[in-house]
Short mmCIF file of C-alpha atoms in Angstrom, two decimals:
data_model
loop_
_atom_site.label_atom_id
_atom_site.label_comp_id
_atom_site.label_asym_id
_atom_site.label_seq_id
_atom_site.Cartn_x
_atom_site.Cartn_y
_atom_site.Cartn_z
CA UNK Y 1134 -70.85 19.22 130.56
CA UNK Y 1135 -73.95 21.23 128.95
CA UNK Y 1136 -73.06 24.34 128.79
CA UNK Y 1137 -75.78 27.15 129.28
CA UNK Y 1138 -76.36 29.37 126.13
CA UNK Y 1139 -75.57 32.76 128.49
CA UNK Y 1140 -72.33 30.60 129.20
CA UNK Y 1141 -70.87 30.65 126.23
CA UNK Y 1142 -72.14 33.70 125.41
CA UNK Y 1143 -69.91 34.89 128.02
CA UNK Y 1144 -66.75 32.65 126.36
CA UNK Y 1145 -67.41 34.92 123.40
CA UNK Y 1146 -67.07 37.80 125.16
CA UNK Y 1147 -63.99 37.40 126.95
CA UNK Y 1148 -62.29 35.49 123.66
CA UNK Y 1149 -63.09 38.63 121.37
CA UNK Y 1150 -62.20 41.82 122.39
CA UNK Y 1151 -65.11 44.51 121.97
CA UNK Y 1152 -67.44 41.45 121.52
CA UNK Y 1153 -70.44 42.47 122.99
CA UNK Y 1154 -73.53 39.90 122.54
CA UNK Y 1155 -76.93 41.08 122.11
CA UNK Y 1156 -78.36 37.36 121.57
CA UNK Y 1157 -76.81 33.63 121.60
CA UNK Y 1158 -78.27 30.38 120.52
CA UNK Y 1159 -76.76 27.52 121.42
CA UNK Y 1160 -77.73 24.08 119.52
CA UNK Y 1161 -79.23 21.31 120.88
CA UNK Y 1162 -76.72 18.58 121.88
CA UNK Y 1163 -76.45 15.09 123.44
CA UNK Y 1164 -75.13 14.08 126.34
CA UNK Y 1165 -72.18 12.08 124.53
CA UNK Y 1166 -71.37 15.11 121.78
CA UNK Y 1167 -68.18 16.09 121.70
CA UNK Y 1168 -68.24 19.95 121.40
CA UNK Y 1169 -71.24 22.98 122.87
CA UNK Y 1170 -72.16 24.68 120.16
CA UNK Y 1171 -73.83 28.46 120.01
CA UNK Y 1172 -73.60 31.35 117.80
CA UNK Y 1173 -73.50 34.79 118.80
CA UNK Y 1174 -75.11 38.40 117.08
CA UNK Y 1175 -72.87 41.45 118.77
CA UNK Y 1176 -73.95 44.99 118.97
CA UNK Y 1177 -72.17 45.76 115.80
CA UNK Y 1178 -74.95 43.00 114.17
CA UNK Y 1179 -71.45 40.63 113.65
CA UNK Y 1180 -72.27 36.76 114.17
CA UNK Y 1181 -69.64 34.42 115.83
CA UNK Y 1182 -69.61 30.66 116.08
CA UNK Y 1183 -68.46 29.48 120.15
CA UNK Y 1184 -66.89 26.03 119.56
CA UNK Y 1185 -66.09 24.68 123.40
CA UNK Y 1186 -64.83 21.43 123.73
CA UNK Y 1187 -66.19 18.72 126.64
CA UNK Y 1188 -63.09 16.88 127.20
CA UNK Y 1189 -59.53 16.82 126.97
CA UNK Y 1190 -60.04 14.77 124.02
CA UNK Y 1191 -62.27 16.74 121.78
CA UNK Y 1192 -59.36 19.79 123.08
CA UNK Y 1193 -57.12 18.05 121.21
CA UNK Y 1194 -59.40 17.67 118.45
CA UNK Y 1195 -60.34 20.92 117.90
CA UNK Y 1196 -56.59 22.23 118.11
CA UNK Y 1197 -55.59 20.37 115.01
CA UNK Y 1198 -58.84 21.67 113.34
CA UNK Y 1199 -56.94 25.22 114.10
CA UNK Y 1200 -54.12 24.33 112.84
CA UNK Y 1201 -55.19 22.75 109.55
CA UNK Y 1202 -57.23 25.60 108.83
CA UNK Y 1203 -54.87 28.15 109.41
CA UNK Y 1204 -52.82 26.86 106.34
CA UNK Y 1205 -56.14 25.98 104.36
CA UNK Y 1206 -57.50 29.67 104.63
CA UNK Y 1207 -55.28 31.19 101.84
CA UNK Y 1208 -54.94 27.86 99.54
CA UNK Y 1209 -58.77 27.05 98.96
CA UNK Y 1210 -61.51 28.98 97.38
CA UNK Y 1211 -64.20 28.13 100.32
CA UNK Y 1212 -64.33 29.56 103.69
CA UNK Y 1213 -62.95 27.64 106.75
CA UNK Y 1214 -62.95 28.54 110.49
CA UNK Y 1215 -60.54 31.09 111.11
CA UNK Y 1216 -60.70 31.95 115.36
CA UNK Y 1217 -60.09 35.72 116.24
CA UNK Y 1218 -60.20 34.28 119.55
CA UNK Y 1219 -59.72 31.89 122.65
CA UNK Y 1220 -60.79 30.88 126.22
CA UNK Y 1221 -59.15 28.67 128.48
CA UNK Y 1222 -61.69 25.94 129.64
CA UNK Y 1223 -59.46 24.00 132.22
CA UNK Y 1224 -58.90 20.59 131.47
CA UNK Y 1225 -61.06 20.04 127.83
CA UNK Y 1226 -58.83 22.71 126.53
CA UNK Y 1227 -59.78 26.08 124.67
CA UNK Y 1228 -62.70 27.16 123.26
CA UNK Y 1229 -63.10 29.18 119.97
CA UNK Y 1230 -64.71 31.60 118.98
CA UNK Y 1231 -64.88 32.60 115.02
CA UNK Y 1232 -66.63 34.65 112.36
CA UNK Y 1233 -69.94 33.09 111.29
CA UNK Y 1234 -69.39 31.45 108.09
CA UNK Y 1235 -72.32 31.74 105.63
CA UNK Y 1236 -74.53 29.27 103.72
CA UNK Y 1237 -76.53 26.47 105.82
CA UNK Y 1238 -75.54 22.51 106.04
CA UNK Y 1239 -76.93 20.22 103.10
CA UNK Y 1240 -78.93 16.89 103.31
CA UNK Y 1241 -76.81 15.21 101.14
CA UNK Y 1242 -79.86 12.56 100.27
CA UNK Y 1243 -81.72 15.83 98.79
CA UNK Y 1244 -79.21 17.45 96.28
CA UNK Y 1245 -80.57 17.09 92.77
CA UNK Y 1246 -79.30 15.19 90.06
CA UNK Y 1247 -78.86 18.01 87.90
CA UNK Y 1248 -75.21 20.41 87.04
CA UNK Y 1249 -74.74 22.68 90.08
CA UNK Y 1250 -74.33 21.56 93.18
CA UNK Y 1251 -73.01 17.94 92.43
CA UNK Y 1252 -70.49 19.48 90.60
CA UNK Y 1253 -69.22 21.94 93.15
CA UNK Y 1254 -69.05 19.26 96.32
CA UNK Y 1255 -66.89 16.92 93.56
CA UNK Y 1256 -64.98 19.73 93.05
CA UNK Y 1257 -64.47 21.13 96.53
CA UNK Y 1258 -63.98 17.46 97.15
CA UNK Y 1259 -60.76 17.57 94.54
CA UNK Y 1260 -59.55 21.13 96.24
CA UNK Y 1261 -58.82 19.60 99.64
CA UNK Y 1262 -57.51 16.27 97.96
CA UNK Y 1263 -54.82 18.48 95.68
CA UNK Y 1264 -53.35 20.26 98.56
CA UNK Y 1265 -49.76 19.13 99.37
CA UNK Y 1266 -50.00 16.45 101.91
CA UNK Y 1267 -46.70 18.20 103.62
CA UNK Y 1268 -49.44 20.78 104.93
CA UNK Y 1269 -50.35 17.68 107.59
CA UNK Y 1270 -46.62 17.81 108.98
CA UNK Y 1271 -47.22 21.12 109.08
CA UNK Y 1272 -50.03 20.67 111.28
CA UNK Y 1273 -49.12 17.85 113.08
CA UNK Y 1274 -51.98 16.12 111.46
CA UNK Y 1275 -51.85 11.91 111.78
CA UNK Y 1276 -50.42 10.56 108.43
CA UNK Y 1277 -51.45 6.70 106.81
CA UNK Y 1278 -50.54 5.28 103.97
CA UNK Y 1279 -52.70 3.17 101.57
CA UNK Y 1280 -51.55 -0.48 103.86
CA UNK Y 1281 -51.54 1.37 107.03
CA UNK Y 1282 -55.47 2.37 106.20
CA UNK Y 1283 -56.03 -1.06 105.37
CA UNK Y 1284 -54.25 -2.99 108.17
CA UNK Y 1285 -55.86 -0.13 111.03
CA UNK Y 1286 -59.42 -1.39 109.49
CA UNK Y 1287 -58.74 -5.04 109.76
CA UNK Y 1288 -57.69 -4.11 113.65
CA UNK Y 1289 -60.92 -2.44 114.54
CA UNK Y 1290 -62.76 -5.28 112.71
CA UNK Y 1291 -61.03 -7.46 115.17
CA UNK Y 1292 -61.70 -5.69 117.99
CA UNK Y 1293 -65.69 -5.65 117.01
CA UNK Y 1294 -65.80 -9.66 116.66
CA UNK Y 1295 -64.98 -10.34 120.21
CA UNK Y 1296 -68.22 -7.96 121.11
CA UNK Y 1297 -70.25 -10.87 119.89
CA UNK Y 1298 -72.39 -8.32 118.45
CA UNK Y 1299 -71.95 -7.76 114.54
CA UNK Y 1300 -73.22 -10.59 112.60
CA UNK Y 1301 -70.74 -12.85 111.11
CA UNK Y 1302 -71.87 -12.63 107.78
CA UNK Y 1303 -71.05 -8.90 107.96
CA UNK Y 1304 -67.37 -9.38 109.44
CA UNK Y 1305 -66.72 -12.09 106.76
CA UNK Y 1306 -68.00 -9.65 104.11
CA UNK Y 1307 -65.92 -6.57 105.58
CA UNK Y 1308 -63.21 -9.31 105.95
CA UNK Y 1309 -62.98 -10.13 102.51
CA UNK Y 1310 -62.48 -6.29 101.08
CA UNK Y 1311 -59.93 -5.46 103.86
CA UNK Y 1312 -57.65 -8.65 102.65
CA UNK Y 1313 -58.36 -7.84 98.73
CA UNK Y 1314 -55.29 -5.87 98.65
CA UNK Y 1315 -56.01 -4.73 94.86
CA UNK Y 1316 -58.24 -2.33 96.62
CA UNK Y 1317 -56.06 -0.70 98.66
CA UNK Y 1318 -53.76 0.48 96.09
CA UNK Y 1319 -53.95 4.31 96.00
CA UNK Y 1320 -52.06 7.53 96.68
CA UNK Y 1321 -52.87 8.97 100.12
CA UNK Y 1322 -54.22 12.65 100.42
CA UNK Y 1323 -55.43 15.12 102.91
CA UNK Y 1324 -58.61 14.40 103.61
CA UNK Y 1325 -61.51 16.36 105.71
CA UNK Y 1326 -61.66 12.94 107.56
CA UNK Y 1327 -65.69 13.38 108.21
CA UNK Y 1328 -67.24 14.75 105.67
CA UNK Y 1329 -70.98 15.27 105.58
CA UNK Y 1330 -73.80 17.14 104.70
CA UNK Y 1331 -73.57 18.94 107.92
CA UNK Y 1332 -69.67 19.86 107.09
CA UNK Y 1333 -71.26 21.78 103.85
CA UNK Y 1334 -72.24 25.15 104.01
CA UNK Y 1335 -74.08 25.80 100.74
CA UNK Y 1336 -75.83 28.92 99.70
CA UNK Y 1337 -78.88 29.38 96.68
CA UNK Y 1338 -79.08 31.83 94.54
CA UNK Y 1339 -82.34 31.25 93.34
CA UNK Y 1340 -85.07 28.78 94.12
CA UNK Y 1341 -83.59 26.07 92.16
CA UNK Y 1342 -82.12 23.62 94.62
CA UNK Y 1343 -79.31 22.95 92.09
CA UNK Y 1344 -78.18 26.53 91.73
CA UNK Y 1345 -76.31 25.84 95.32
CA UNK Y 1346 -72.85 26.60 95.95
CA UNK Y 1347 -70.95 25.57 98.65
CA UNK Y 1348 -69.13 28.63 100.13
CA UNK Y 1349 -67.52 27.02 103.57
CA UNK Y 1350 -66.41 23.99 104.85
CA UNK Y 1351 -66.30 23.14 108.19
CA UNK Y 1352 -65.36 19.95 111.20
CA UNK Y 1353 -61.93 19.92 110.20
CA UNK Y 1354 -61.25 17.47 113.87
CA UNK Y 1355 -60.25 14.73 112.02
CA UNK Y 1356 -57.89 15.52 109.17
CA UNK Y 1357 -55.33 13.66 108.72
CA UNK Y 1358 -53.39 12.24 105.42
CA UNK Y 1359 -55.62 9.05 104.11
CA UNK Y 1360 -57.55 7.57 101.90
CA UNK Y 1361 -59.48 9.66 99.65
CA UNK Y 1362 -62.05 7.17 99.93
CA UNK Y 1363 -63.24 8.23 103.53
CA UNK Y 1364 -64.37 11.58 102.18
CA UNK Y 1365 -67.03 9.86 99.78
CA UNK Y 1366 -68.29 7.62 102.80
CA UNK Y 1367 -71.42 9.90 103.62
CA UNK Y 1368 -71.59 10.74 99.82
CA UNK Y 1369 -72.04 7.28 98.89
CA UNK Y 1370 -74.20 5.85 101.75
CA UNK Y 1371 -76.64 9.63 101.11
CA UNK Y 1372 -76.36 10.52 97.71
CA UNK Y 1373 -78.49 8.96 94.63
CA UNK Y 1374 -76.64 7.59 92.37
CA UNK Y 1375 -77.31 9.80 89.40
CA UNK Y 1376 -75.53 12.64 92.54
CA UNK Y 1377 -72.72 10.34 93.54
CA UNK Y 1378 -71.91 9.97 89.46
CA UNK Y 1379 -71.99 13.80 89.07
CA UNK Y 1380 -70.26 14.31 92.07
CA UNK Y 1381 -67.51 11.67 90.99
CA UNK Y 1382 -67.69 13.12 87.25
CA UNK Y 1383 -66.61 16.53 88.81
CA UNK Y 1384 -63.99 15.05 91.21
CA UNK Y 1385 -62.42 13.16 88.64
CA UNK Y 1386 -61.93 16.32 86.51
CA UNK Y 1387 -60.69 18.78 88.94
CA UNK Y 1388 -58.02 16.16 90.67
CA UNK Y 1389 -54.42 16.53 89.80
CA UNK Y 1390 -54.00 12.91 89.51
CA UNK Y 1391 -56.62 10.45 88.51
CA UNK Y 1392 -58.45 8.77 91.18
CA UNK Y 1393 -57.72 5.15 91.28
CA UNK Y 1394 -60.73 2.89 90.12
CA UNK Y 1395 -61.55 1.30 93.37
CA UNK Y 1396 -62.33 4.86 95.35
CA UNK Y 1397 -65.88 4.40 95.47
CA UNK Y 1398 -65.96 0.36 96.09
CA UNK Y 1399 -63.87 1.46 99.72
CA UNK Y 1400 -66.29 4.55 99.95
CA UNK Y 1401 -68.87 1.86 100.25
CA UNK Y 1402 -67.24 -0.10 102.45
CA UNK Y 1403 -66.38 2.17 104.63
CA UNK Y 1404 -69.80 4.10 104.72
CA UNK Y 1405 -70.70 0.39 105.95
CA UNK Y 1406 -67.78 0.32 108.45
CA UNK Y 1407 -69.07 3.50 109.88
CA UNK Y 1408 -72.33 1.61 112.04
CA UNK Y 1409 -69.13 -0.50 113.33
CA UNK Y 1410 -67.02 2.76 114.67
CA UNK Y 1411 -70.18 3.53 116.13
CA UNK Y 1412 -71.00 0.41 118.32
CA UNK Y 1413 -67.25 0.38 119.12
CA UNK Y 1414 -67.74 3.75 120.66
CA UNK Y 1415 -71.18 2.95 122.48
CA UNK Y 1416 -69.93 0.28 124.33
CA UNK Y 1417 -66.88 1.97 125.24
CA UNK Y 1418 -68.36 4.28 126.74
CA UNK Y 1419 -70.87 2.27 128.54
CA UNK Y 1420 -73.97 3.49 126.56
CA UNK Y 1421 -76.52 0.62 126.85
CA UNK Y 1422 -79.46 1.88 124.39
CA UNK Y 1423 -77.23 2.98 121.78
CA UNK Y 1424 -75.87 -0.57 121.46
CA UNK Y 1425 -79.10 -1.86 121.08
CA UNK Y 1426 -79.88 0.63 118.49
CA UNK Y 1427 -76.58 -0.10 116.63
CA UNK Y 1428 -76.87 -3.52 116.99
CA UNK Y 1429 -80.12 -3.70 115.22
CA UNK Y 1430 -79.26 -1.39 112.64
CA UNK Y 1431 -76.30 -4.10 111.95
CA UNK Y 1432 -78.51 -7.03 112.17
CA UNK Y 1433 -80.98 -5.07 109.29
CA UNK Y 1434 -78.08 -4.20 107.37
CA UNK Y 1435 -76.82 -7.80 106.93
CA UNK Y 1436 -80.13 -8.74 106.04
CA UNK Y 1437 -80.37 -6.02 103.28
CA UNK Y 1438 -76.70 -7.56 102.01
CA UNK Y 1439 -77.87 -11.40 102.30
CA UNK Y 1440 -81.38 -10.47 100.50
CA UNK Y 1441 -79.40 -8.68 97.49
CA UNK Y 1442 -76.79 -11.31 97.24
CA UNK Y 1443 -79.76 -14.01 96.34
CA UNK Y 1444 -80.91 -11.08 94.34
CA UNK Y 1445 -79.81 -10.30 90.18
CA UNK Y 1446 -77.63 -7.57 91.89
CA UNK Y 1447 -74.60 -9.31 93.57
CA UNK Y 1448 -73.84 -6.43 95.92
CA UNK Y 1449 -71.30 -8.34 97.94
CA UNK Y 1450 -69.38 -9.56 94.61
CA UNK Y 1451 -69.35 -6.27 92.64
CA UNK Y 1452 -68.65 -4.61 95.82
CA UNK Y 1453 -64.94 -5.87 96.00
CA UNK Y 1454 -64.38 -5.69 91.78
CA UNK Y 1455 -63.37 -2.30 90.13
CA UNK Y 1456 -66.33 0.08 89.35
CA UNK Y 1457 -66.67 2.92 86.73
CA UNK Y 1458 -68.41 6.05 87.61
CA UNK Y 1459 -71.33 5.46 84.97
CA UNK Y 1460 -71.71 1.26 85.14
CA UNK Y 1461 -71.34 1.16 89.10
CA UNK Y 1462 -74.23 -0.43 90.35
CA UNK Y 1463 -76.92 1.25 92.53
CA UNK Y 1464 -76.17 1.43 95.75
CA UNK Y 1465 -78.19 -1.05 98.32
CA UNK Y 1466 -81.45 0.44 99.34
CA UNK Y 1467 -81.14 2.29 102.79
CA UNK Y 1468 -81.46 0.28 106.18
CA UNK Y 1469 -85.07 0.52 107.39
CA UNK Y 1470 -84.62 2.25 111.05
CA UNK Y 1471 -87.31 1.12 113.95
CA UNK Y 1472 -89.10 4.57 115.18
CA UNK Y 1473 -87.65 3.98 118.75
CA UNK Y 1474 -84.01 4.28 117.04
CA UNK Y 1475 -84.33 8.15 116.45
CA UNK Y 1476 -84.57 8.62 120.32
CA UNK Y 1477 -81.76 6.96 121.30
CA UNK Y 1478 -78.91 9.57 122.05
CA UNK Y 1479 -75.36 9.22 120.45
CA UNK Y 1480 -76.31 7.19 117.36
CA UNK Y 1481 -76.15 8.71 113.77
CA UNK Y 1482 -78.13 6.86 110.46
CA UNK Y 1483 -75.52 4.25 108.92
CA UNK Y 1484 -72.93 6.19 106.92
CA UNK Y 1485 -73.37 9.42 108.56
CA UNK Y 1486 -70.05 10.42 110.07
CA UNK Y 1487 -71.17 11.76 113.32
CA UNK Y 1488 -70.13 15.67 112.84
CA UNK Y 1489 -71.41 18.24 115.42
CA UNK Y 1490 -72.92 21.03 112.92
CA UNK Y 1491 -70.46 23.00 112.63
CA UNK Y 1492 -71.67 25.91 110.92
CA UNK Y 1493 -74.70 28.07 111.21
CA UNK Y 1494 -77.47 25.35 111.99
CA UNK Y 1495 -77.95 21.83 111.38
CA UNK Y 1496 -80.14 20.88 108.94
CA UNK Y 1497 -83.30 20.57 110.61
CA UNK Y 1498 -82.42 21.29 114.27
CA UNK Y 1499 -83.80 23.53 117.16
CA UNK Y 1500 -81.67 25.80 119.01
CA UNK Y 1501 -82.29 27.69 122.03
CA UNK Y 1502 -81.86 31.39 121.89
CA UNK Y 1503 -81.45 33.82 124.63
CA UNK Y 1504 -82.12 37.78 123.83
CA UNK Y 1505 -79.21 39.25 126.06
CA UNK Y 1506 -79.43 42.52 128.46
CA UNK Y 1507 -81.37 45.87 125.83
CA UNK Y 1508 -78.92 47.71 123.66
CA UNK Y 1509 -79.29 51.30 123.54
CA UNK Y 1510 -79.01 51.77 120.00
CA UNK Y 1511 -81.53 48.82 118.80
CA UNK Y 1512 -84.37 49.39 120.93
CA UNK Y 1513 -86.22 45.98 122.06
CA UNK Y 1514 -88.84 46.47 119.50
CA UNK Y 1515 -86.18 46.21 117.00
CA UNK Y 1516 -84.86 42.78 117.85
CA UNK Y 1517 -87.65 40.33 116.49
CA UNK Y 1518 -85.00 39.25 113.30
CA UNK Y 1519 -82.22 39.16 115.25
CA UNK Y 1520 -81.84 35.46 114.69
CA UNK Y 1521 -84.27 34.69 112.22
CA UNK Y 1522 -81.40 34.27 109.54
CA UNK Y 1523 -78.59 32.46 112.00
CA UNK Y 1524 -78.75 30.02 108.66
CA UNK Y 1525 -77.95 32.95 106.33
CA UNK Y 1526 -75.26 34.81 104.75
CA UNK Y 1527 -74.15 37.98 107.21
CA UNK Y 1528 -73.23 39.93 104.06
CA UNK Y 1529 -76.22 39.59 102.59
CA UNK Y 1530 -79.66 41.38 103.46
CA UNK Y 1531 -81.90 38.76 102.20
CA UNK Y 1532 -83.61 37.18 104.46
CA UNK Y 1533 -85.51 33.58 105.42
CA UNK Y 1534 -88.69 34.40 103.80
CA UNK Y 1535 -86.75 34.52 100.59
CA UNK Y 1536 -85.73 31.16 101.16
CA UNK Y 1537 -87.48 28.05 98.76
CA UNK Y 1538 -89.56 25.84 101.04
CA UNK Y 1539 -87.94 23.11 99.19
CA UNK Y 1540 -84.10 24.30 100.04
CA UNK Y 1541 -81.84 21.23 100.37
CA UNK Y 1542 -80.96 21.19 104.28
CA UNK Y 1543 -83.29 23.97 105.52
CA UNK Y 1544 -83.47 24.71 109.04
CA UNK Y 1545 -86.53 24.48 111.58
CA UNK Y 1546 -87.76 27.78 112.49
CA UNK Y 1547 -86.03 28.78 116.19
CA UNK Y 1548 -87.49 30.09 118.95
CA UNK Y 1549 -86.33 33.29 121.17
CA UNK Y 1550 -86.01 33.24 124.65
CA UNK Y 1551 -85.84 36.74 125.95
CA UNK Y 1552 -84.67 37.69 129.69
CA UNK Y 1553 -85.83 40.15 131.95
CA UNK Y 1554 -82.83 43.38 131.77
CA UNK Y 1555 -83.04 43.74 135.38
CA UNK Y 1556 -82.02 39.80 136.04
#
């Protein structure tokens, strides 16, 4: 189901008592995402994020998000979704409706090398990681340990030889790491479960793409107690290396115990693993193109592995050996994509978790906004910037043409969609 954005602007209203929208913009989605998406300005110039689930499913999903983030709220020092209110959708379940969270999502291929905001995603990384893995019974979040992780991997990888579609070189290499049981040796923790650039919300302080800070995190679906590891997947498979050190560096100093040496060898892996989950998902549910896509993007990948393993840098070999943060080697260069991949629905770059934004905008995407019925105290002249900062912070009164051309993540300009009062 595609919602419409008056729709859920209409959820919002009924969820939140004296919620009264003025304009709603819902983002763009696909016809296999898992949530509808909009955000919401109310006559009191408030903004609200409508989270409204598609299936039963992605109900499910989004009711352990509420629960995890209940107990996160008053144990971290970032913002997480915090509902003030529901509506019943049927049979997908509730939707939710929340205070907009500021900052906007991050490419996580853009972040500087530089102190700032490498250091505060290691370190945000380490906050969720320290938290008492009881807070997942709590929740009645899914818990694994380190074997479990391991053993659950070698299942899927299974499951995707009988497809006929990954190359075998690839589930011999993936084969390898999962039986190497000296790299699955490491204490589980809560993890985000899919974290990404678009799970960031960073804000600037200046024009210095470094000076970000990231003030909420958000996609909590898939939290669960796990492997630490599956938290640096995007980072890894994004990042520079020069980021993924800093962001390691910072990690490593802000976690109560020490990470164990192997974290970012199964970060690569996994980042890897991640095209896999995706074809697994595409055929399930019977989506033709985006197996091509994924298929080729796994027949490129193994060619990228096969070319560096003739190569000086034995990716495969140091990939299953211990690595230090400073003497890791680069990671392999990124997976060349056909231009007829980017148009294929339900298929995210290799690495990239697959995370609905979340939070105020994804980076780079349209919305479509809808100016609802005049309000008597605005005026209609006075509602040109009524979403020109959806990406912004709602306590602050700077707006978007404060905002560096060069920001990491920055949004595409949106455009308004008024309606006639009397309709």
């Amino acid at each position: 189901m595609d919602r419409s954005p008056l729709y859920l602007a209409a959820v919002a209203s009924s969820a939140v008592p004296g919620l009264d929208p003025v304009t709603v913009e819902a983002l763009p989605s696909l016809p296999y995402d898992r949530f509808d998406v909009a955000f919401v300005r109310d006559t009191e110039h408030r903004r609200w994020v409508v989270r409204a689930p598609r299936t039963a499913t992605a109900g499910a999903e989004l009711e352990s998000a509420i629960a995890i983030t209940a107990l996160l709220a008053r144990r971290v020092g970032f913002s997480v979704p915090g509902p003030k209110g529901f509506f019943d959708l049927g049979d997908s379940g509730r939707a939710s409706v929340y205070p907009f969270l500021p900052g906007d999502p991050i490419d996580l291929g853009e972040v500087p090398d530089r102190r700032g905001l490498a250091g505060d995603i290691g370190r945000v990384m380490a906050t969720v990681h320290n938290l008492d893995v009881a807070l997942a019974d709590e929740a009645g979040l899914p818990s694994y340990d380190a074997d479990a992780c391991r053993t659950r991997r070698l299942a899927d990888l299974d499951r995707a030889a009988t497809t006929g579609r990954v190359p075998t070189s690839l589930l011999t290499r993936w084969e390898q790491a999962l039986e190497d049981v000296t790299l699955w040796r490491f204490a589980p923790a809560l993890v985000h479960g899919a974290l990404s650039g678009d799970a960031l919300l960073v804000t600037f302080d200046d024009d210095d793409a470094a000076s970000g800070r990231v003030r909420g995190v958000v996609g909590w679906e898939h939290a669960q107690v796990s492997d630490p590891a599956e938290d640096f997947a995007a980072v890894v498979d994004q990042a520079s290396p020069g980021v993924v050190d800093r962001i390691m560096e910072a990690y490593a100093h802000a976690r109560l115990e020490r990470p164990d040496p192997h974290l970012l060898v199964r970060a690569r892996l996994l980042s890897e693993l991640d095209l896999l989950h995706q074809l697994m998902e595409a055929l399930a549910r019977g989506d033709d193109a985006a197996v091509e896509g994924l298929s080729s993007r796994l027949r490129r990948l193994d060619e990228v592995v096969h070319a560096l393993e003739e190569s000086s840098d034995d990716y495969q070999r140091l990939s299953l050996t211990p690595v230090s943060v400073r003497s890791r080697p680069a990671p392999p260069p990124a997976v060349d994509e056909d231009e007829d991949d980017d148009e294929l629905p339900g298929i995210t770059a290799p690495g990239h978790l697959g995370v609905e934004a979340d939070g105020p905008m994804a980076a780079g995407s349209d919305g479509e906004t809808v100016a609802l019925d005049e309000v008597a105290d605005d005026g209609d002249a006075n509602r040109e910037d009524e979403v020109d900062d959806v990406g912004g912070d709602p306590r602050s009164e700077a707006t978007d043409d404060a905002t560096p051309a060069h920001r990491v993540g920055a949004r595409a300009e949106t455009v308004e969609i008024r309606l006639d009062p009397q309709h």
